[in-house]
Structure formats: C-alpha cells, structure tokens
PDB file of C-alpha atoms in Angstrom:
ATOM      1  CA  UNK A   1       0.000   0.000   0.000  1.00 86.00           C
ATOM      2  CA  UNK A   2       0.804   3.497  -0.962  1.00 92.00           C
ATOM      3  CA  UNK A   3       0.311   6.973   0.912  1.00 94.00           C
ATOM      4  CA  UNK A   4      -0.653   9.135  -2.768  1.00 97.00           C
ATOM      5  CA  UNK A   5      -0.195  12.530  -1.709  1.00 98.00           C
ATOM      6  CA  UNK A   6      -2.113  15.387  -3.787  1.00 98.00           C
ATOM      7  CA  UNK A   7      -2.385  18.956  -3.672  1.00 97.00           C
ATOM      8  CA  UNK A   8      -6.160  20.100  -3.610  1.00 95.00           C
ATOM      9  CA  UNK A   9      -7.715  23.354  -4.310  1.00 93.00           C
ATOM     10  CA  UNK A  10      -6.673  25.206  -1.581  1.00 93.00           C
ATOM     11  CA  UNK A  11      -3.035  24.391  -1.974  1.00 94.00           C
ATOM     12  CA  UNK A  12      -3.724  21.796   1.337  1.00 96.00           C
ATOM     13  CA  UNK A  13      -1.515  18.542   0.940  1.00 97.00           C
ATOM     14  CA  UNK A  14      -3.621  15.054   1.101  1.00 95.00           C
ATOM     15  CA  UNK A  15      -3.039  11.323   1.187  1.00 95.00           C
ATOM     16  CA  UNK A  16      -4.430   8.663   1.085  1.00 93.00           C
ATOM     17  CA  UNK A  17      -3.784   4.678   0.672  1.00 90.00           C
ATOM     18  CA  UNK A  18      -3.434   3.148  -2.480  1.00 90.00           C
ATOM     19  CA  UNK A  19      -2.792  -0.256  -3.970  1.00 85.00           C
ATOM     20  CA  UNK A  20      -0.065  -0.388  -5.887  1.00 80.00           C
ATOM     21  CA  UNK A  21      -1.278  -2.740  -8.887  1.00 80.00           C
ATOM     22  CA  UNK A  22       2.231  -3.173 -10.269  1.00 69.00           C
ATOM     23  CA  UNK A  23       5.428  -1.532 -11.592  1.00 67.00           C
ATOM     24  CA  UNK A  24       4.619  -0.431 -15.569  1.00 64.00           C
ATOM     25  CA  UNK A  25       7.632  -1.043 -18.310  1.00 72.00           C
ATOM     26  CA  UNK A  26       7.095   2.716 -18.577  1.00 80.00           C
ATOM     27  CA  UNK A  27       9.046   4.185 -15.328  1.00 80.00           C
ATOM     28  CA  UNK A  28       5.316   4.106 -13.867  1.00 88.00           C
ATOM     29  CA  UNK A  29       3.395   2.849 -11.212  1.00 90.00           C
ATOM     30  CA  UNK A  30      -0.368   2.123 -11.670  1.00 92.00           C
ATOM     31  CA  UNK A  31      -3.560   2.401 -10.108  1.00 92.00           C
ATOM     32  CA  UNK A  32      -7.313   1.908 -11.039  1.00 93.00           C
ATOM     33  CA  UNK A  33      -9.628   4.451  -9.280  1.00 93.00           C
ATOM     34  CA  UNK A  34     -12.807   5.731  -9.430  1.00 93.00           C
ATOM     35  CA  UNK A  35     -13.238   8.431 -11.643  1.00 94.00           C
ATOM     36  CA  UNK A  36     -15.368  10.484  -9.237  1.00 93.00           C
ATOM     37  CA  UNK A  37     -13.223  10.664  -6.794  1.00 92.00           C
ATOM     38  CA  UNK A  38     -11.538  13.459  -4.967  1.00 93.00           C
ATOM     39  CA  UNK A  39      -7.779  12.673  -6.121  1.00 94.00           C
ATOM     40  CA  UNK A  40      -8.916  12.790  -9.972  1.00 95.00           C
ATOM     41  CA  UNK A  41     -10.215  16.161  -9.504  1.00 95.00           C
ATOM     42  CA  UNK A  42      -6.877  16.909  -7.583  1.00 96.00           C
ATOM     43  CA  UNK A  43      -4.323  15.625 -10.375  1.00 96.00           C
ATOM     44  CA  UNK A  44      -6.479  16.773 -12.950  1.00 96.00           C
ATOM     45  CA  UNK A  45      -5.691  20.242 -11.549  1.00 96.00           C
ATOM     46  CA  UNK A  46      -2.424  20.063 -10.586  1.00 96.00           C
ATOM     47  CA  UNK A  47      -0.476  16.712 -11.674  1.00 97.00           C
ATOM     48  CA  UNK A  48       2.239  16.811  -8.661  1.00 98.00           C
ATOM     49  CA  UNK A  49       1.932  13.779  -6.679  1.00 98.00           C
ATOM     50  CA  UNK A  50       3.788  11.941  -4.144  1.00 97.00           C
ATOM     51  CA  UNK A  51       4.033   8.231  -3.435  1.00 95.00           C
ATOM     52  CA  UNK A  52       5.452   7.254  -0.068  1.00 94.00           C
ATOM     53  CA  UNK A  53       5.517   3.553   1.088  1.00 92.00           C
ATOM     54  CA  UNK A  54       6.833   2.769   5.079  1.00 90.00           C
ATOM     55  CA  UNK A  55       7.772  -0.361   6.551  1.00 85.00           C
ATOM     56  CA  UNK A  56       7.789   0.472  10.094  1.00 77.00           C
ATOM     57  CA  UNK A  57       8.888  -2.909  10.621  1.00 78.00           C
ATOM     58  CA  UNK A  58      11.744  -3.381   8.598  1.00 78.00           C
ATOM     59  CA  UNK A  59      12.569   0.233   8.641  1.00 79.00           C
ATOM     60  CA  UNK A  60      12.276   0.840   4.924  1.00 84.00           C
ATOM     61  CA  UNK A  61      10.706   3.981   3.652  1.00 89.00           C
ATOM     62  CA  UNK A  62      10.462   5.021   0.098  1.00 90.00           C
ATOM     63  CA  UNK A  63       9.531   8.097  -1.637  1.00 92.00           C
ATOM     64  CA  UNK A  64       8.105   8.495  -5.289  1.00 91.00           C
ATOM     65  CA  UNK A  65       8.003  12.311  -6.788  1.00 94.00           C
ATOM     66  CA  UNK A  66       6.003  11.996 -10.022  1.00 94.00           C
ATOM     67  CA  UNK A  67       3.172  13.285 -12.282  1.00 96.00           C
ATOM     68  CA  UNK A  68      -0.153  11.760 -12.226  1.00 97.00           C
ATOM     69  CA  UNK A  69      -2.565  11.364 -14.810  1.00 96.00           C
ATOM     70  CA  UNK A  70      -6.416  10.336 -14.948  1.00 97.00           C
ATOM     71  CA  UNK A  71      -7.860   8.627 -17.593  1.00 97.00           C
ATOM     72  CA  UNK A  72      -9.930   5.863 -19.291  1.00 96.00           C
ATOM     73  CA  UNK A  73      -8.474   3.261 -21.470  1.00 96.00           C
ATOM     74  CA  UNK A  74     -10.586  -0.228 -21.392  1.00 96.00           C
ATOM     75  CA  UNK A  75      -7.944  -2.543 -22.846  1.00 95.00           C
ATOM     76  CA  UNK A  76      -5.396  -1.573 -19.841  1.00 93.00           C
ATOM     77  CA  UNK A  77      -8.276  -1.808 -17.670  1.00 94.00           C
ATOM     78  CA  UNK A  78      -8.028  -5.147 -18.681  1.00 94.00           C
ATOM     79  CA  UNK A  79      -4.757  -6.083 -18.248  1.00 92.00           C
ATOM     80  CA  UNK A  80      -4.761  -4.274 -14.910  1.00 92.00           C
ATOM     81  CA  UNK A  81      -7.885  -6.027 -13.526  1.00 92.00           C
ATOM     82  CA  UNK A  82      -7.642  -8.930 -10.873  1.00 89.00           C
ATOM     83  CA  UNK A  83     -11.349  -9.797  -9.488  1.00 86.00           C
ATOM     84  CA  UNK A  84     -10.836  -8.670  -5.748  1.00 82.00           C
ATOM     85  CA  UNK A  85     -10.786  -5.084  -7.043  1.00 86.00           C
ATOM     86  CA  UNK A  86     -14.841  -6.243  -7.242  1.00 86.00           C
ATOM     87  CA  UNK A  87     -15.235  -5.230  -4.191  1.00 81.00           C
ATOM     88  CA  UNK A  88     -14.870  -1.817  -5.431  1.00 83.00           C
ATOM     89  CA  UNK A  89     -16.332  -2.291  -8.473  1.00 88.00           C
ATOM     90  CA  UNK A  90     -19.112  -4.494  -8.350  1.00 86.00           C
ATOM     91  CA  UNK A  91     -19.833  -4.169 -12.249  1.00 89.00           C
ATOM     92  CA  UNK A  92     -16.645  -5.494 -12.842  1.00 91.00           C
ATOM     93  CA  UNK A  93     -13.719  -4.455 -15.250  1.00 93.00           C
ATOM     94  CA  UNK A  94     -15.946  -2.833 -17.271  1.00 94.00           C
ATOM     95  CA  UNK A  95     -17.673  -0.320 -14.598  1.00 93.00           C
ATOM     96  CA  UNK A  96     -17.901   3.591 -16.381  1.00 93.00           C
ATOM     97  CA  UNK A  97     -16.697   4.591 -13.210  1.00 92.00           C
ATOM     98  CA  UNK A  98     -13.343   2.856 -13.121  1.00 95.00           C
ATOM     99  CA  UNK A  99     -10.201   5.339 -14.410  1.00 95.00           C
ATOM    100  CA  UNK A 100      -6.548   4.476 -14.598  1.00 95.00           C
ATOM    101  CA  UNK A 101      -4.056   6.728 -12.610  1.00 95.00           C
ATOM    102  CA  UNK A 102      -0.563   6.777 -13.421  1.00 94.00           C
ATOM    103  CA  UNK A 103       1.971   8.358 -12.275  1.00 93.00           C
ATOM    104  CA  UNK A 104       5.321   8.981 -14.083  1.00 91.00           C
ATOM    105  CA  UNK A 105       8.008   8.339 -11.918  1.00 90.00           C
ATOM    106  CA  UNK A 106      10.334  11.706 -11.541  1.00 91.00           C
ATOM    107  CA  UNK A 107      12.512  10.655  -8.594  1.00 89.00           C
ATOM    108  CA  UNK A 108      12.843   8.338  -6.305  1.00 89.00           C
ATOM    109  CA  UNK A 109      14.471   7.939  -2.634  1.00 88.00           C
ATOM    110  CA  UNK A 110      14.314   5.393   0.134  1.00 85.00           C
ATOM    111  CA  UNK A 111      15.437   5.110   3.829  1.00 84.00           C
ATOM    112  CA  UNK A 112      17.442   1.823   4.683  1.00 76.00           C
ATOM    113  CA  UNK A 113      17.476   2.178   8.956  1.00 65.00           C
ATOM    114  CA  UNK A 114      18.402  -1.402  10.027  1.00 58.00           C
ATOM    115  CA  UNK A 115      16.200  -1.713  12.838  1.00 54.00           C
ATOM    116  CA  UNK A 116      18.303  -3.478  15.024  1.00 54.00           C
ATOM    117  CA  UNK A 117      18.768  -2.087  18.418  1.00 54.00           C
ATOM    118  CA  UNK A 118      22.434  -2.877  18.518  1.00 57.00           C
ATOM    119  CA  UNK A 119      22.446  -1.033  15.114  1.00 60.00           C
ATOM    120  CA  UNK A 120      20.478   2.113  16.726  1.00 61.00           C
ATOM    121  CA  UNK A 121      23.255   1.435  19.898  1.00 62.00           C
ATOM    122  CA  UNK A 122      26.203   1.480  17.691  1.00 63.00           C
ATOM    123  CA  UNK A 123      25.015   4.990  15.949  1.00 67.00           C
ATOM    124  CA  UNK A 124      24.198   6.366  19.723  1.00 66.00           C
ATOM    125  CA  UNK A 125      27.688   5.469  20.656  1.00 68.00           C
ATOM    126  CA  UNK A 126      29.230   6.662  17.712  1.00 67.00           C
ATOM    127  CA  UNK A 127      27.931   9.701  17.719  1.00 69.00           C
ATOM    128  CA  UNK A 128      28.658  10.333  21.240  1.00 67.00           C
ATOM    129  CA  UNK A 129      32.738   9.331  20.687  1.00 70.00           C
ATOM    130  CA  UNK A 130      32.903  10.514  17.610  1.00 73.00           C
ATOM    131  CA  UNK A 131      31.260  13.953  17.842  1.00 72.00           C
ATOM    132  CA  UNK A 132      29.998  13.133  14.082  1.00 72.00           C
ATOM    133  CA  UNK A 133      26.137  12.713  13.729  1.00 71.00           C
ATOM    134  CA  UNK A 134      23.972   9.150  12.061  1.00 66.00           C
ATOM    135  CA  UNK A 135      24.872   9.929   7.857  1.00 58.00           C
ATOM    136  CA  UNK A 136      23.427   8.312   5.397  1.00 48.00           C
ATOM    137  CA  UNK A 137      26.099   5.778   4.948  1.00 43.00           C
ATOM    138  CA  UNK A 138      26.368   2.657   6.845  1.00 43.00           C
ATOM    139  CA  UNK A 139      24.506   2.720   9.632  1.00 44.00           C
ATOM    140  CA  UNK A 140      21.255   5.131   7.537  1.00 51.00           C
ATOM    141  CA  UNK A 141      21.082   3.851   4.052  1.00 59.00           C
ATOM    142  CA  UNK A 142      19.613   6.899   1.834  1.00 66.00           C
ATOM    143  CA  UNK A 143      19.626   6.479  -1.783  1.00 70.00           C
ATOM    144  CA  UNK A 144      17.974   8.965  -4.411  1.00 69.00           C
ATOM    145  CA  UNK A 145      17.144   7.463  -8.034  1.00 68.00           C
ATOM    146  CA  UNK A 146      15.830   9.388 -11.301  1.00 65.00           C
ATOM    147  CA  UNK A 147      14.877   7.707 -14.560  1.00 63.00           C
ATOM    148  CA  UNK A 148      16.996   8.184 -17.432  1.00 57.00           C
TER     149      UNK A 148
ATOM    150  CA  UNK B   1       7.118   7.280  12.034  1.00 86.00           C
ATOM    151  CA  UNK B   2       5.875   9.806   9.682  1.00 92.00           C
ATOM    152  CA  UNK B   3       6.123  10.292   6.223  1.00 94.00           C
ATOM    153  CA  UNK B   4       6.613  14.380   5.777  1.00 97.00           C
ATOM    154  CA  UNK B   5       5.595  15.473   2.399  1.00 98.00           C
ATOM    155  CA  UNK B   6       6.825  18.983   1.519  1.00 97.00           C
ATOM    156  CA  UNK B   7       6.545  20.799  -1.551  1.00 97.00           C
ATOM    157  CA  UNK B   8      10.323  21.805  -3.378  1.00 95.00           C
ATOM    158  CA  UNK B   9      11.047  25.194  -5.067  1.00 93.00           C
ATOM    159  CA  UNK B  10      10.010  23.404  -8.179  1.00 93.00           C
ATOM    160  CA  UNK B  11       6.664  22.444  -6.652  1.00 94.00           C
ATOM    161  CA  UNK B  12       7.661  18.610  -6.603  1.00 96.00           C
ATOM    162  CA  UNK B  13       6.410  16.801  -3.733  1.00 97.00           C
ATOM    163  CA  UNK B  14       8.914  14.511  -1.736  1.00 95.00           C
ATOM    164  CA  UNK B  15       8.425  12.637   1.766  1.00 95.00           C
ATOM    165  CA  UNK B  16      10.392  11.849   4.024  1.00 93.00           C
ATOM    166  CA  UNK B  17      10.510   9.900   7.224  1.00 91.00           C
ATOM    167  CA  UNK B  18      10.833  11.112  10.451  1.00 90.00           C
ATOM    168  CA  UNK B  19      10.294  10.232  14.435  1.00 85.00           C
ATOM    169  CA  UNK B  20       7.028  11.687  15.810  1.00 81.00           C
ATOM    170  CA  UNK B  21       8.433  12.613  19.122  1.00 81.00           C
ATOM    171  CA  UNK B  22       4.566  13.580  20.769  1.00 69.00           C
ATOM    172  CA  UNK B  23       1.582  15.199  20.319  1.00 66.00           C
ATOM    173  CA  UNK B  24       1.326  18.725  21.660  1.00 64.00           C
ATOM    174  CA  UNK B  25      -1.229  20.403  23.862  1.00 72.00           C
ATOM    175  CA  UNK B  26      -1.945  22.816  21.424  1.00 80.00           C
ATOM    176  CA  UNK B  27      -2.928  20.534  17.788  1.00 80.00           C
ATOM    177  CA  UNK B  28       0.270  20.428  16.694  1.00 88.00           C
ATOM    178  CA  UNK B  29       3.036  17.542  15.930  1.00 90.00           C
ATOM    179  CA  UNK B  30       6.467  18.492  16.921  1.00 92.00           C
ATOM    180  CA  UNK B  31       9.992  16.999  15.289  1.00 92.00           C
ATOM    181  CA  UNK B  32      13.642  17.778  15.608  1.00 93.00           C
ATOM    182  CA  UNK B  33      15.389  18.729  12.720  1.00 94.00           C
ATOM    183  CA  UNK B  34      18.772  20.263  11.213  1.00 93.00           C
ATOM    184  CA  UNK B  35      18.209  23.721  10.318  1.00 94.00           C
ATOM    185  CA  UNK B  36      20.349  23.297   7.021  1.00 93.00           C
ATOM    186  CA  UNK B  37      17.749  20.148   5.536  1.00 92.00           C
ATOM    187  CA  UNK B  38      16.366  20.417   2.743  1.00 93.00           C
ATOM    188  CA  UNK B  39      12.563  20.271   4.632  1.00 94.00           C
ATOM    189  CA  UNK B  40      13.280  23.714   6.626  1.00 96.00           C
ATOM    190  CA  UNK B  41      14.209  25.021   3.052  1.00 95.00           C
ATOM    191  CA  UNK B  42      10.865  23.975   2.031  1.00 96.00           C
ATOM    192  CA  UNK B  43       8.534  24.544   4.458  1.00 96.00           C
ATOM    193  CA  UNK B  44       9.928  27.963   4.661  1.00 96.00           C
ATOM    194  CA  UNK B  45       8.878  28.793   1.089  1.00 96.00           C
ATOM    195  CA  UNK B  46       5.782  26.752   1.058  1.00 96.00           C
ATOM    196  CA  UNK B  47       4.624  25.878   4.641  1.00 97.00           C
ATOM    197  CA  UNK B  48       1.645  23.364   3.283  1.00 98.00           C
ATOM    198  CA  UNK B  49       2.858  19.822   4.052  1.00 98.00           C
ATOM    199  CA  UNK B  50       1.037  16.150   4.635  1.00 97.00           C
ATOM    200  CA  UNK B  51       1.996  13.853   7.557  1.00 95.00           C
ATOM    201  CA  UNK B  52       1.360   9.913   6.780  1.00 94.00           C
ATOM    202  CA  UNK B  53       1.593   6.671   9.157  1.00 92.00           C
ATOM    203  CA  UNK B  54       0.771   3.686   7.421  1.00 90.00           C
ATOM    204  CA  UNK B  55       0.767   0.969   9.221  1.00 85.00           C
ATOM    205  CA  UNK B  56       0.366  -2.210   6.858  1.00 77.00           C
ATOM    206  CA  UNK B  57       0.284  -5.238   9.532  1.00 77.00           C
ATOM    207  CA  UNK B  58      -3.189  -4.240  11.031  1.00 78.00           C
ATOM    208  CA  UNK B  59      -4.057  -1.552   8.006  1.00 79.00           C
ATOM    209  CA  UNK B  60      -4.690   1.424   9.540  1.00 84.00           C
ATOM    210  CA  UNK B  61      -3.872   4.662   7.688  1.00 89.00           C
ATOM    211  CA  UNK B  62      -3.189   8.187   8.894  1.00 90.00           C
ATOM    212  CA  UNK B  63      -3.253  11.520   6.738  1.00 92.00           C
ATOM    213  CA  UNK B  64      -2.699  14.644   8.560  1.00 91.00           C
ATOM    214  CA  UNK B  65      -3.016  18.176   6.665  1.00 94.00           C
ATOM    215  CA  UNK B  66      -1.050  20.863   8.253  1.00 94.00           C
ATOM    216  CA  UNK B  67       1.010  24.269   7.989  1.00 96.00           C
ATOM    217  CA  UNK B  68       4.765  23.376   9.072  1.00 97.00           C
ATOM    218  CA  UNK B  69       6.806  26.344  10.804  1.00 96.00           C
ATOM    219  CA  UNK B  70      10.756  25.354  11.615  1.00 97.00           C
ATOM    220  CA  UNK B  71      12.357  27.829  14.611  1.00 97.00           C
ATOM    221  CA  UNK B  72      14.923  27.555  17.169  1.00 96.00           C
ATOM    222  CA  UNK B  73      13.848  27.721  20.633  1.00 96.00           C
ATOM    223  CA  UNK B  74      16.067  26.201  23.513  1.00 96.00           C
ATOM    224  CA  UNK B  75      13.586  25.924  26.178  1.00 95.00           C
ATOM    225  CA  UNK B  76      10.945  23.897  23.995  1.00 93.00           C
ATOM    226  CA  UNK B  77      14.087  21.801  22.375  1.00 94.00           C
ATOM    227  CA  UNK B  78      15.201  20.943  26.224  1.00 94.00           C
ATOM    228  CA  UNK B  79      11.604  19.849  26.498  1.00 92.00           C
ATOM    229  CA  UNK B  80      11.590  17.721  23.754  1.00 92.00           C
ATOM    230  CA  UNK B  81      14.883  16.419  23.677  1.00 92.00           C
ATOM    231  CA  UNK B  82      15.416  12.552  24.455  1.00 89.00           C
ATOM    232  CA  UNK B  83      18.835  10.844  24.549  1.00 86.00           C
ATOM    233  CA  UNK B  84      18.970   8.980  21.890  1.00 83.00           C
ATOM    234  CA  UNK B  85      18.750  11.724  19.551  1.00 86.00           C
ATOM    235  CA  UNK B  86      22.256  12.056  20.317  1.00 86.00           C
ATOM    236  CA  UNK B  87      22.945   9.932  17.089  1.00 81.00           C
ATOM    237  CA  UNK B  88      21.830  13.223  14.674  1.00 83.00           C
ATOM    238  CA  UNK B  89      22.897  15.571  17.228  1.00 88.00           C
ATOM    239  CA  UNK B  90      26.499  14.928  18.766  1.00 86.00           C
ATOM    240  CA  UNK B  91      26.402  17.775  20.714  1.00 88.00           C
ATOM    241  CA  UNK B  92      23.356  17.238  22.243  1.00 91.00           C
ATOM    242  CA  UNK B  93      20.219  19.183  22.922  1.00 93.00           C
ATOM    243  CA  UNK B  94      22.563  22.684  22.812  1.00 94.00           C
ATOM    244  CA  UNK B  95      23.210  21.630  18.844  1.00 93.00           C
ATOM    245  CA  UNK B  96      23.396  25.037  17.161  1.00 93.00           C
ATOM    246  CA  UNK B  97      21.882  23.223  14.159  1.00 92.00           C
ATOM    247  CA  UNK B  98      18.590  21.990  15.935  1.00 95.00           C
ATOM    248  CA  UNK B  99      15.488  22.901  15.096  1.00 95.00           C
ATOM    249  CA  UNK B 100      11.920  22.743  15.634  1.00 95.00           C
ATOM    250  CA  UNK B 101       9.832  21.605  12.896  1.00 95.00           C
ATOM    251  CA  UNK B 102       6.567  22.076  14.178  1.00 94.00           C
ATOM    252  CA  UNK B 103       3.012  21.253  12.124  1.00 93.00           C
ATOM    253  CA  UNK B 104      -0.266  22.785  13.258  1.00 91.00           C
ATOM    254  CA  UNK B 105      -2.769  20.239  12.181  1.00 90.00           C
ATOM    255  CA  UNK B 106      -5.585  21.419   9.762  1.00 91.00           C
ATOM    256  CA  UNK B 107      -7.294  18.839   8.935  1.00 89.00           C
ATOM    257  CA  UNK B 108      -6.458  14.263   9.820  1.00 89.00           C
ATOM    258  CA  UNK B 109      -7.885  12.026   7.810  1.00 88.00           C
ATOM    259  CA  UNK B 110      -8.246   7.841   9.046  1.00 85.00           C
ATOM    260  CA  UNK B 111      -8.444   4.871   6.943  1.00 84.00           C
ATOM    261  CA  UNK B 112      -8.883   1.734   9.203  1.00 76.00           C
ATOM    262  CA  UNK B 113      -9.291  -1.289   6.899  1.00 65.00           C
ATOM    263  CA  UNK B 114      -9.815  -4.908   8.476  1.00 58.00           C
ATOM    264  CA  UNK B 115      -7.452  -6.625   7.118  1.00 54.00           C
ATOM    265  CA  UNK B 116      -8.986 -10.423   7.883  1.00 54.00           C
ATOM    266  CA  UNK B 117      -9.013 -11.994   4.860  1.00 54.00           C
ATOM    267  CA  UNK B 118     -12.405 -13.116   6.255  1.00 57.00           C
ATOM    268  CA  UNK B 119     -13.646  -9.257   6.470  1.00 59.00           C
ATOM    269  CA  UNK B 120     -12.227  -9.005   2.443  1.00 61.00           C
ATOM    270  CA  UNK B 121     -13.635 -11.725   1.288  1.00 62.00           C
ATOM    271  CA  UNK B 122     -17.250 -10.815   2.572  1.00 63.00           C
ATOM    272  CA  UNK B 123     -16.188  -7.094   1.023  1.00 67.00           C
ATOM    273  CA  UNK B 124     -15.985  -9.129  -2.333  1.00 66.00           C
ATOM    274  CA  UNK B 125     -18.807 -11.271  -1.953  1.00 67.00           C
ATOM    275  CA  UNK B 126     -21.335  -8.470  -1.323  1.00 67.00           C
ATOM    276  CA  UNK B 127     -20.276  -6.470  -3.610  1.00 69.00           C
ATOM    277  CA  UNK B 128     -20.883  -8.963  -6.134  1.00 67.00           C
ATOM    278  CA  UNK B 129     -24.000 -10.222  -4.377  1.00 70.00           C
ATOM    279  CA  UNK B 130     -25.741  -6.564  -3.947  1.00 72.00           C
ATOM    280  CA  UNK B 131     -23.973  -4.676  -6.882  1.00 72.00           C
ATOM    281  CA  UNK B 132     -22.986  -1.650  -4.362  1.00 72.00           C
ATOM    282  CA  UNK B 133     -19.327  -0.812  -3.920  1.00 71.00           C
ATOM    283  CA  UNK B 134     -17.500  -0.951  -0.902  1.00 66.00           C
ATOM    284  CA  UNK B 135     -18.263   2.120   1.252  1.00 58.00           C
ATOM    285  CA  UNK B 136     -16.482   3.795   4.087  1.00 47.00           C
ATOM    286  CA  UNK B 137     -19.266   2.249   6.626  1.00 42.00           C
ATOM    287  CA  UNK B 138     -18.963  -0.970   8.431  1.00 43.00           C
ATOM    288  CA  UNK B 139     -15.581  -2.581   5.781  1.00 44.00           C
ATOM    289  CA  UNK B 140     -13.634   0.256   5.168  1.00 51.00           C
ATOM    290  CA  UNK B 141     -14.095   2.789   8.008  1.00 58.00           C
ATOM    291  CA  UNK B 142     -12.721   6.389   7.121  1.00 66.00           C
ATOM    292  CA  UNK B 143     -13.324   9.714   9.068  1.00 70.00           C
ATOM    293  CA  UNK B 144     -12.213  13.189   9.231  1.00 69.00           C
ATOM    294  CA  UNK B 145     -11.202  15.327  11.843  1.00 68.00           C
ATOM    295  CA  UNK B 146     -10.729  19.330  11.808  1.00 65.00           C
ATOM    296  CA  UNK B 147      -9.815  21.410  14.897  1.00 63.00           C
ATOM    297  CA  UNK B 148     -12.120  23.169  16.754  1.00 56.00           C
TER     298      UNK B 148
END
C-alpha cells in the first residue's frame, strides 16, 4: 500500500492509501480508481503527486516524486484487472466509473534504517565518541534514483 | 514514524521519514530537525505539508493536513529532547543546528481497513451479491477530523 499525496484546491496537501497494482515497463506505477473521486479532480488540476511507502517494521521507507494522470483506457483496464478489485467495483472491469491513474516516476528515494537495536546502539555510541552525527552511509542507508 | 511530504522550489512533492516525538497540547506535531535540511528550506517557502503513518500489519492509515513552521527555541528543544537523539545531534540538545519543525494540524484524515481476509472476502462477496461498492461504513471505516 501506498500513501498518494495530492495537492487540492486550496493548496492543502492530502493522502491517502493506495494499492499499488504493479510496476509499468514505462518508469510508472499504476492504479485503477474511481473516476469520481476526490484525487482525480486533484491531479487533474495540478499533476504533482507523491508516493510514499513505510515499513515500520523493517525500517524501509520510500519516496516516489512523479506526475499523475487520470484517464480511461478499457484494454489496460483489462490487463490491470484482478477480481478482488470487485469489491470496489461491483460491475466489474468494465464499470464507467473505473479510471486508470498513473503516475510517471520523476525521482525516487528510500530510507534503509536497520532496525536493530544494537544497530540504533552502535550509531548512539558513535555519535557520542565521535562527535559526528547518524549519515546516510552505513549505519542510515539513503539512496535517491531518477529515470533516465 | 511519519512520512513528511513537503513541496520543493520546483513544486515537486517529496516525503520523508521522520520520528514523531509527541503530540502537543496545542494541535500540533512536533519533530527535531537540522536547520540546514532540505525540509526547513521547504517549508519555509511553502509551509503546506502532509503527515502519513501507514501501518500495513493491522491496516490502519493516517493523513494529517497541516502548515509546518521550523524555529529555534532552547527551552521547547530541552523539552523535547530525548537521549537517543544524540545519534543526529552529537552535541546534544545545545546543537546550534537543531530545530523545531513544528506542524499545526488542519485537517487528519483515518483509513482503518480490516485486514482479515475473512472481512475481504465478505467485502468481495457483497459487492458482487448486492452490486454496491464498498463504502467507508462498516468494511472500510474512514473519518475526518478538523480542529475546533
């Protein structure tokens, strides 16, 4: 699941969770959503989206800049579809209501923090002998990616 | 831990993560920060940002709308320092280059979905049984809170 953060009228920042269908060939990531819905309106208006996904667990956070875009197309409907997404869509694949959102991948970063507590110790005591603050090298992992 | 979405001089949106340290009295989430990150940059041109905690093993999602402010301000830092933030601040809580990133809530947003496979499946089967989508009522409950 995704946090999809849009920008509404007002300028106010939203999110909301997503399912992530899967990874396009196209430096995209793809949704199906219902064309009515608040976050259409919002990308329609202004494209700007974020993606976040967390992992509180492991520690792994990721961060997707990107443009969305709204729109119909019933043959990727299609190959997007899998039949829990009825429970949304109760007419099926072919519901009017049903629109695509993509959004164009424009950079990407994620957050490696081993979760250990000896990890978290080591950083502590590091930082403490050391005088040098937690980087983003071995003990933080922080990686930034861009297409192209 | 939050995902902080900000908006960049190029009106990109990126997230984040960082440690919720607590709730204040007064509607507002407080972090620590280094006054030279990018975020403080950002907020202080655009001061519109989106807090998210997902939490994927029981499925509850969190969107909070706020206005971030980032200031210096020893007595509250003292407050809200904890030890182990000596691993991003060497120095301790008297770290020139801490600040107070602090996010007066607008408007939170909750998404708690069941996640029994049990509670799913029946989300399928009545959809497909009745016709009507899944709503934000008994399967998928989602509410919104605004101060005051």
């Amino acid at each position: 699941m995704a946090m999809l953060t849009t920008t509404d009228e007002h300028g106010s920042l939203h999110s909301r969770p997503m399912a992530t269908i899967k990874p396009g060939k196209d430096e995209a990531l793809y949704f199906l959503t219902d064309a009515n819905s608040a976050k259409v309106y919002e990308v329609k208006k202004d494209s700007q989206v974020n993606l976040s996904y967390s992992d509180s667990g492991s520690n792994v956070y990721v961060s997707v800049s990107g443009k969305a875009n709204a729109y119909r197309d019933q043959a990727q409907i299609d190959e997007l579809w899998s039949e829990p997404m009825r429970a949304w869509f109760p007419q099926g694949q072919n519901d009017p209501n049903i629109n695509i959102l993509k959004v164009t991948i424009e950079k990407g970063e994620y957050w490696d923090t081993p979760s250990s507590l000896i990890t978290q110790a080591y950083a502590y005591v590091r930082a403490v002998v050391t005088g040098e603050p937690s980087k983003d090298d071995d003990v933080n992992q922080h990686a930034q990616v861009q297409p192209k």
